[in-house]
Amino acid sequence: MKKTLTENERIARRNYYLMIAEGASFWIAASFIDGNAVISVFISEATGSLQLAGLAAALRSAMTIVAQFLLGMVIMNVSNFGRAMHTIAFSSRWVIALMAPLLLMGVTGTPAAICVIVLVSLFFFSDGLVGLFWTEIGARTVPPRPRAAIQGYQQVFGGIAGLGAAFVVKALMDAPTLTFAQRYAWIFGMCGGVYFLNMFLLYGIRDFPREKIQHWERVRLVPYLRSFVELWRADGNFRRIMYGRILYVVSSMVSSLIVLFGSSRGNLTPTQISSMLYIQVIGQIIGGFAWVRVTKKWGNTALMVISHVLPVLIAVLGIAVHFIGPATGRSCFGFVAVMVLMAGMNLSAWLGYAHRVIDTVDPKKRTGYLVLQSIIQFPFTFCSY
């Protein structure tokens, strides 16, 4: 006799597939403006400033953390996480597309770089809000084993489609008939378009029914901050996970500058530089497949270990490029390509830390621990600058 699914089981099944599709579309859009290549190259071309390129990468991470810190103060007053997530997504998922008309209106140089930094910062601030709701809904509605595979499959499917997006971006960047403004107007416009579609996939994700909150709980900053100290002291396992994640965050900061490093020290040609776009996406696809297998077979701890091995290998290759490139004058394309490939693989290794926290902390205190892990990473987000 066919089993009739309960409402919660239907929500769990639908969320599992929708979260994979939503995340895949997110990564497709990200392929157009990836911070490890397009944004840093755009700022470098517009201003010649490595500092601004590093600042863009730092703010991309920092704004997400600031958003989650602020949301953590009031999230206990939100009774419908799904509705709140949908509202934020509908008001912000399209902001990066605004860069296209700005470029076509003649905004260039440093003002163009500042506009990109502001719009990307706004987008990732809103994505920090969406992400905290998304994580809580996923933790509540999807069982642990399938939940651990969601973001790996996002990387795989999004990476495969994103590879096509990367080829489009490369063709635009290499097109001799397009001006600087036209090339990047197309890139930012298409990115915003995919994020617009992503908004509708987010709308389909639902939370389990919850009791409506009758009274607004007053927000107090000092007790809120004190609660993080208490959470930190209460769980030694969480502290050990965060020590590892801090090292992962610090070692990952260099990934946004690998392409520029290869250009300055590895004698890469413009064509070789643009090819790094899809090499990184290939790394994301490989990482997505690999991390799903690793977590299913050996668990999240194995993935956390791998997240430290890859940066060591990248560093060894970087030292080789540093000395070989200037000494020989030859292109170090092979070395830099492997560095970018491994950086792409390592982009999603943070999943090991996030799922380890979700699976081990007290569910009643989960939101606090999710916000705390973001706060702890905040000072280290400026390493790229």
Short mmCIF file of C-alpha atoms in Angstrom, two decimals:
data_model
loop_
_atom_site.label_atom_id
_atom_site.label_comp_id
_atom_site.label_asym_id
_atom_site.label_seq_id
_atom_site.Cartn_x
_atom_site.Cartn_y
_atom_site.Cartn_z
CA MET A 1 0.00 0.00 0.00
CA LYS A 2 1.38 3.37 -1.00
CA LYS A 3 2.46 5.49 1.94
CA THR A 4 0.82 8.91 2.26
CA LEU A 5 3.35 11.61 3.03
CA THR A 6 2.69 14.05 5.84
CA GLU A 7 2.83 17.78 5.21
CA ASN A 8 6.26 18.02 6.87
CA GLU A 9 7.58 15.14 4.75
CA ARG A 10 6.37 16.86 1.59
CA ILE A 11 8.07 20.09 2.67
CA ALA A 12 11.30 18.21 3.43
CA ARG A 13 11.32 16.47 0.04
CA ARG A 14 10.49 19.65 -1.89
CA ASN A 15 13.07 21.70 0.01
CA TYR A 16 15.80 19.14 -0.71
CA TYR A 17 15.38 19.44 -4.48
CA LEU A 18 14.63 23.17 -4.48
CA MET A 19 17.70 23.92 -2.33
CA ILE A 20 19.90 22.05 -4.80
CA ALA A 21 18.34 23.93 -7.74
CA GLU A 22 18.49 27.29 -5.96
CA GLY A 23 22.12 26.83 -4.97
CA ALA A 24 23.04 25.67 -8.47
CA SER A 25 21.53 28.83 -9.97
CA PHE A 26 23.38 30.89 -7.36
CA TRP A 27 26.71 29.40 -8.45
CA ILE A 28 25.86 29.90 -12.13
CA ALA A 29 25.33 33.61 -11.47
CA ALA A 30 28.48 33.75 -9.35
CA SER A 31 30.46 32.39 -12.32
CA PHE A 32 29.85 35.70 -14.11
CA ILE A 33 31.38 37.85 -11.36
CA ASP A 34 33.52 35.46 -9.35
CA GLY A 35 35.61 37.40 -6.85
CA ASN A 36 38.68 35.29 -7.62
CA ALA A 37 38.77 36.46 -11.23
CA VAL A 38 36.20 38.83 -12.76
CA ILE A 39 35.77 41.37 -9.95
CA SER A 40 39.48 41.63 -9.18
CA VAL A 41 40.37 41.88 -12.89
CA PHE A 42 37.63 44.50 -13.44
CA ILE A 43 38.93 46.66 -10.59
CA SER A 44 42.52 46.18 -11.71
CA GLU A 45 41.66 47.25 -15.27
CA ALA A 46 39.56 50.18 -14.08
CA THR A 47 41.99 51.55 -11.48
CA GLY A 48 45.25 49.56 -11.48
CA SER A 49 44.81 49.21 -7.71
CA LEU A 50 45.48 45.87 -6.01
CA GLN A 51 44.32 47.41 -2.74
CA LEU A 52 40.82 48.02 -4.09
CA ALA A 53 40.71 44.48 -5.48
CA GLY A 54 41.61 43.14 -2.04
CA LEU A 55 39.08 45.43 -0.39
CA ALA A 56 36.32 44.11 -2.65
CA ALA A 57 37.14 40.52 -1.64
CA ALA A 58 37.26 41.49 2.05
CA LEU A 59 33.94 43.34 2.00
CA ARG A 60 32.29 40.48 0.15
CA SER A 61 32.89 38.25 3.17
CA ALA A 62 32.60 40.93 5.86
CA MET A 63 29.17 42.18 4.79
CA THR A 64 27.72 38.69 5.03
CA ILE A 65 28.99 38.40 8.60
CA VAL A 66 27.71 41.86 9.60
CA ALA A 67 24.28 40.97 8.24
CA GLN A 68 24.12 37.71 10.19
CA PHE A 69 25.27 39.43 13.39
CA LEU A 70 22.47 41.99 13.11
CA LEU A 71 19.86 39.40 12.18
CA GLY A 72 20.89 37.24 15.12
CA MET A 73 19.65 39.97 17.49
CA VAL A 74 16.08 39.91 16.16
CA ILE A 75 15.63 36.47 14.63
CA MET A 76 13.80 35.21 17.73
CA ASN A 77 11.00 37.63 16.79
CA VAL A 78 10.55 36.14 13.31
CA SER A 79 7.82 33.50 13.26
CA ASN A 80 7.92 32.70 9.53
CA PHE A 81 11.50 32.22 8.32
CA GLY A 82 10.38 31.35 4.80
CA ARG A 83 8.38 34.55 4.33
CA ALA A 84 11.21 36.69 5.72
CA MET A 85 13.73 35.02 3.39
CA HIS A 86 11.45 35.54 0.37
CA THR A 87 10.93 39.25 1.17
CA ILE A 88 14.66 39.93 1.48
CA ALA A 89 15.44 38.00 -1.71
CA PHE A 90 12.80 39.84 -3.76
CA SER A 91 14.16 43.21 -2.65
CA SER A 92 17.85 42.51 -3.29
CA ARG A 93 18.63 39.62 -5.65
CA TRP A 94 18.76 41.91 -8.70
CA VAL A 95 21.04 44.73 -7.42
CA ILE A 96 24.21 43.60 -9.27
CA ALA A 97 22.39 44.10 -12.59
CA LEU A 98 22.39 47.87 -11.84
CA MET A 99 26.07 47.91 -12.79
CA ALA A 100 25.18 47.38 -16.46
CA PRO A 101 23.33 50.71 -17.01
CA LEU A 102 25.93 52.55 -14.90
CA LEU A 103 28.72 51.38 -17.22
CA LEU A 104 26.72 52.18 -20.36
CA MET A 105 26.02 55.66 -18.97
CA GLY A 106 29.77 56.31 -18.93
CA VAL A 107 30.85 55.51 -15.36
CA THR A 108 34.50 54.44 -15.61
CA GLY A 109 37.77 54.31 -13.64
CA THR A 110 37.70 54.60 -9.87
CA PRO A 111 33.98 55.57 -9.72
CA ALA A 112 33.15 52.35 -11.60
CA ALA A 113 35.27 50.31 -9.18
CA ILE A 114 33.56 51.96 -6.20
CA CYS A 115 30.11 51.26 -7.68
CA VAL A 116 31.01 47.59 -8.10
CA ILE A 117 32.28 47.36 -4.53
CA VAL A 118 29.11 49.04 -3.17
CA LEU A 119 26.70 46.88 -5.19
CA VAL A 120 28.54 43.64 -4.45
CA SER A 121 28.66 44.58 -0.75
CA LEU A 122 24.90 45.27 -0.72
CA PHE A 123 24.22 41.98 -2.46
CA PHE A 124 26.28 39.93 -0.02
CA PHE A 125 24.83 41.81 2.97
CA SER A 126 21.38 40.72 1.85
CA ASP A 127 22.68 37.24 1.04
CA GLY A 128 23.95 36.98 4.62
CA LEU A 129 20.38 37.53 5.82
CA VAL A 130 18.99 35.07 3.30
CA GLY A 131 21.74 32.57 4.12
CA LEU A 132 21.00 32.45 7.84
CA PHE A 133 17.29 31.84 7.22
CA TRP A 134 18.19 29.29 4.50
CA THR A 135 20.50 27.40 6.86
CA GLU A 136 17.95 27.32 9.66
CA ILE A 137 15.19 26.12 7.33
CA GLY A 138 17.49 23.44 5.91
CA ALA A 139 18.56 22.28 9.37
CA ARG A 140 14.94 21.99 10.52
CA THR A 141 13.31 20.54 7.43
CA VAL A 142 15.92 18.28 5.77
CA PRO A 143 17.39 15.24 7.60
CA PRO A 144 21.19 15.31 8.27
CA ARG A 145 22.35 12.75 5.68
CA PRO A 146 20.67 14.29 2.59
CA ARG A 147 21.31 17.79 3.95
CA ALA A 148 25.07 17.20 3.93
CA ALA A 149 24.92 16.47 0.19
CA ILE A 150 22.82 19.49 -0.83
CA GLN A 151 25.58 22.03 -1.20
CA GLY A 152 27.93 19.55 -2.82
CA TYR A 153 25.35 18.88 -5.53
CA GLN A 154 24.80 22.62 -5.82
CA GLN A 155 28.47 23.00 -6.68
CA VAL A 156 28.34 20.15 -9.20
CA PHE A 157 25.24 21.18 -11.15
CA GLY A 158 25.89 24.89 -10.78
CA GLY A 159 29.51 24.38 -11.78
CA ILE A 160 28.63 22.44 -14.93
CA ALA A 161 26.23 25.15 -16.08
CA GLY A 162 28.59 27.80 -14.72
CA LEU A 163 31.30 26.43 -16.98
CA GLY A 164 29.19 27.57 -19.92
CA ALA A 165 28.80 30.96 -18.23
CA ALA A 166 32.57 31.16 -17.79
CA PHE A 167 33.09 30.48 -21.50
CA VAL A 168 30.66 33.32 -22.28
CA VAL A 169 32.57 35.65 -19.95
CA LYS A 170 35.88 34.66 -21.51
CA ALA A 171 34.51 35.33 -24.99
CA LEU A 172 33.28 38.76 -23.88
CA MET A 173 36.58 39.65 -22.22
CA ASP A 174 38.53 38.60 -25.32
CA ALA A 175 36.16 40.30 -27.81
CA PRO A 176 38.20 42.96 -29.68
CA THR A 177 35.14 44.90 -30.91
CA LEU A 178 33.70 45.56 -27.44
CA THR A 179 34.78 48.43 -25.23
CA PHE A 180 35.63 47.98 -21.54
CA ALA A 181 32.18 49.27 -20.55
CA GLN A 182 30.33 47.07 -23.04
CA ARG A 183 32.16 43.90 -22.01
CA TYR A 184 31.43 44.29 -18.34
CA ALA A 185 27.89 45.64 -18.87
CA TRP A 186 27.05 42.32 -20.53
CA ILE A 187 28.76 40.36 -17.76
CA PHE A 188 27.05 42.16 -14.87
CA GLY A 189 23.71 42.21 -16.69
CA MET A 190 23.69 38.45 -17.26
CA CYS A 191 24.79 37.85 -13.66
CA GLY A 192 21.87 39.92 -12.38
CA GLY A 193 19.49 38.09 -14.71
CA VAL A 194 20.42 34.66 -13.30
CA TYR A 195 20.15 35.98 -9.73
CA PHE A 196 16.67 37.24 -10.66
CA LEU A 197 15.71 33.66 -11.61
CA ASN A 198 17.34 32.43 -8.39
CA MET A 199 14.91 34.65 -6.49
CA PHE A 200 11.93 32.59 -7.71
CA LEU A 201 13.56 29.30 -6.72
CA LEU A 202 14.09 30.69 -3.22
CA TYR A 203 10.38 31.51 -3.12
CA GLY A 204 9.52 27.80 -3.34
CA ILE A 205 11.51 26.85 -0.21
CA ARG A 206 9.24 26.55 2.83
CA ASP A 207 9.71 26.21 6.58
CA PHE A 208 7.76 23.85 8.81
CA PRO A 209 4.70 25.54 10.35
CA ARG A 210 5.58 27.34 13.57
CA GLU A 211 3.57 29.06 16.26
CA LYS A 212 3.01 32.73 15.61
CA ILE A 213 5.01 34.96 17.93
CA GLN A 214 2.63 36.98 20.08
CA HIS A 215 4.99 39.49 21.64
CA TRP A 216 8.09 41.21 20.25
CA GLU A 217 11.07 40.39 22.45
CA ARG A 218 13.11 43.48 23.27
CA VAL A 219 16.59 43.52 21.75
CA ARG A 220 19.42 44.18 24.21
CA LEU A 221 22.93 44.50 22.77
CA VAL A 222 24.97 43.74 25.90
CA PRO A 223 23.12 40.50 26.82
CA TYR A 224 23.27 39.53 23.14
CA LEU A 225 27.05 39.92 23.10
CA ARG A 226 27.38 38.18 26.46
CA SER A 227 25.46 35.20 25.11
CA PHE A 228 28.23 34.54 22.58
CA VAL A 229 30.82 34.38 25.36
CA GLU A 230 28.66 31.84 27.16
CA LEU A 231 28.21 29.77 23.99
CA TRP A 232 31.97 29.82 23.35
CA ARG A 233 32.78 28.64 26.87
CA ALA A 234 30.08 25.96 26.90
CA ASP A 235 31.23 23.83 23.96
CA GLY A 236 34.87 22.76 23.61
CA ASN A 237 34.11 20.83 20.42
CA PHE A 238 32.77 24.00 18.80
CA ARG A 239 35.95 25.86 19.79
CA ARG A 240 38.13 23.24 18.10
CA ILE A 241 36.03 23.41 14.94
CA MET A 242 36.40 27.20 14.87
CA TYR A 243 40.18 27.11 15.32
CA GLY A 244 40.28 25.02 12.17
CA ARG A 245 37.88 27.28 10.32
CA ILE A 246 39.90 30.38 11.17
CA LEU A 247 42.96 28.76 9.58
CA TYR A 248 40.84 27.84 6.56
CA VAL A 249 39.54 31.41 6.19
CA VAL A 250 43.02 32.93 6.45
CA SER A 251 44.51 30.52 3.93
CA SER A 252 41.59 31.10 1.52
CA MET A 253 42.03 34.88 1.43
CA VAL A 254 44.80 34.64 -1.15
CA SER A 255 42.52 32.88 -3.64
CA SER A 256 41.05 36.19 -4.86
CA LEU A 257 44.51 37.36 -5.93
CA ILE A 258 45.95 34.22 -7.55
CA VAL A 259 45.11 35.38 -11.08
CA LEU A 260 46.65 38.81 -10.51
CA PHE A 261 49.68 37.14 -8.93
CA GLY A 262 50.05 34.93 -11.98
CA SER A 263 49.82 37.98 -14.21
CA SER A 264 52.55 39.90 -12.36
CA ARG A 265 54.95 37.05 -11.49
CA GLY A 266 54.00 34.22 -13.83
CA ASN A 267 54.13 36.09 -17.16
CA LEU A 268 50.59 35.09 -18.16
CA THR A 269 49.17 36.43 -21.41
CA PRO A 270 45.72 38.14 -21.51
CA THR A 271 44.24 34.98 -23.09
CA GLN A 272 45.72 32.80 -20.36
CA ILE A 273 44.38 35.15 -17.69
CA SER A 274 40.84 34.98 -19.06
CA SER A 275 41.04 31.17 -19.31
CA MET A 276 41.37 31.04 -15.52
CA LEU A 277 37.63 31.80 -15.33
CA TYR A 278 36.59 28.34 -16.45
CA ILE A 279 39.55 26.57 -14.85
CA GLN A 280 38.25 27.72 -11.48
CA VAL A 281 34.72 26.59 -12.35
CA ILE A 282 36.13 23.17 -13.28
CA GLY A 283 37.73 23.16 -9.82
CA GLN A 284 34.35 23.89 -8.25
CA ILE A 285 32.77 20.99 -10.15
CA ILE A 286 35.54 18.60 -9.11
CA GLY A 287 35.28 19.83 -5.53
CA GLY A 288 31.50 19.38 -5.51
CA PHE A 289 31.77 15.75 -6.64
CA ALA A 290 34.70 15.03 -4.34
CA TRP A 291 33.26 16.59 -1.18
CA VAL A 292 29.96 14.71 -1.47
CA ARG A 293 31.92 11.47 -1.68
CA VAL A 294 34.31 12.43 1.13
CA THR A 295 31.57 13.43 3.57
CA LYS A 296 29.48 10.33 2.82
CA LYS A 297 32.42 7.96 3.28
CA TRP A 298 34.60 9.61 5.95
CA GLY A 299 32.50 12.45 7.38
CA ASN A 300 32.97 16.19 7.76
CA THR A 301 36.24 15.89 9.70
CA ALA A 302 38.01 14.47 6.62
CA LEU A 303 36.79 17.42 4.56
CA MET A 304 38.13 19.85 7.18
CA VAL A 305 41.57 18.20 6.95
CA ILE A 306 41.55 18.45 3.14
CA SER A 307 40.68 22.16 3.41
CA HIS A 308 44.12 22.70 4.98
CA VAL A 309 46.09 20.43 2.66
CA LEU A 310 45.01 22.26 -0.52
CA PRO A 311 46.26 25.73 0.60
CA VAL A 312 49.65 24.21 1.47
CA LEU A 313 49.92 22.82 -2.06
CA ILE A 314 48.85 26.19 -3.50
CA ALA A 315 51.54 27.90 -1.42
CA VAL A 316 54.25 25.52 -2.70
CA LEU A 317 53.28 26.21 -6.31
CA GLY A 318 53.14 29.94 -5.58
CA ILE A 319 56.71 29.91 -4.29
CA ALA A 320 57.79 28.12 -7.46
CA VAL A 321 56.06 30.72 -9.67
CA HIS A 322 57.56 33.56 -7.62
CA PHE A 323 61.10 32.43 -8.42
CA ILE A 324 60.72 30.72 -11.80
CA GLY A 325 58.64 33.37 -13.57
CA PRO A 326 60.94 36.40 -13.22
CA ALA A 327 64.11 34.32 -13.55
CA THR A 328 63.17 32.64 -16.84
CA GLY A 329 60.69 35.07 -18.37
CA ARG A 330 58.56 32.09 -19.38
CA SER A 331 54.85 31.69 -18.77
CA CYS A 332 54.00 29.71 -15.63
CA PHE A 333 50.52 28.98 -16.93
CA GLY A 334 50.55 25.34 -15.81
CA PHE A 335 51.49 26.15 -12.22
CA VAL A 336 49.01 29.02 -11.94
CA ALA A 337 46.23 26.94 -13.53
CA VAL A 338 46.69 24.19 -10.93
CA MET A 339 46.66 26.84 -8.18
CA VAL A 340 43.37 28.26 -9.49
CA LEU A 341 41.92 24.76 -9.91
CA MET A 342 42.69 23.84 -6.29
CA ALA A 343 41.39 27.21 -5.07
CA GLY A 344 38.13 26.48 -6.91
CA MET A 345 37.92 23.05 -5.27
CA ASN A 346 38.56 24.56 -1.85
CA LEU A 347 35.82 27.19 -2.18
CA SER A 348 33.20 24.77 -0.90
CA ALA A 349 35.34 23.01 1.71
CA TRP A 350 33.83 25.30 4.35
CA LEU A 351 30.82 22.98 4.19
CA GLY A 352 32.69 20.53 6.42
CA TYR A 353 32.88 23.11 9.20
CA ALA A 354 29.31 24.37 8.80
CA HIS A 355 27.72 20.92 8.82
CA ARG A 356 29.91 19.79 11.71
CA VAL A 357 28.59 22.72 13.77
CA ILE A 358 24.96 22.09 12.76
CA ASP A 359 25.21 18.38 13.58
CA THR A 360 26.91 18.73 16.98
CA VAL A 361 25.52 21.81 18.76
CA ASP A 362 22.30 21.98 20.76
CA PRO A 363 19.46 22.61 18.23
CA LYS A 364 17.93 25.18 20.58
CA LYS A 365 21.17 27.17 20.47
CA ARG A 366 21.94 26.52 16.79
CA THR A 367 21.18 30.05 15.54
CA GLY A 368 23.49 31.52 18.18
CA TYR A 369 26.31 29.19 17.19
CA LEU A 370 25.79 29.90 13.47
CA VAL A 371 26.07 33.64 14.14
CA LEU A 372 29.02 33.13 16.50
CA GLN A 373 31.01 31.24 13.89
CA SER A 374 30.50 34.18 11.51
CA ILE A 375 31.55 36.72 14.14
CA ILE A 376 34.74 34.79 14.91
CA GLN A 377 35.71 34.88 11.23
CA PHE A 378 35.05 38.62 10.87
CA PRO A 379 38.53 40.00 11.75
CA PHE A 380 40.13 37.56 9.32
CA THR A 381 38.01 38.60 6.33
CA PHE A 382 40.32 41.60 5.88
CA CYS A 383 43.38 39.43 5.27
CA SER A 384 42.80 39.75 1.52
CA TYR A 385 43.06 43.55 1.79
#
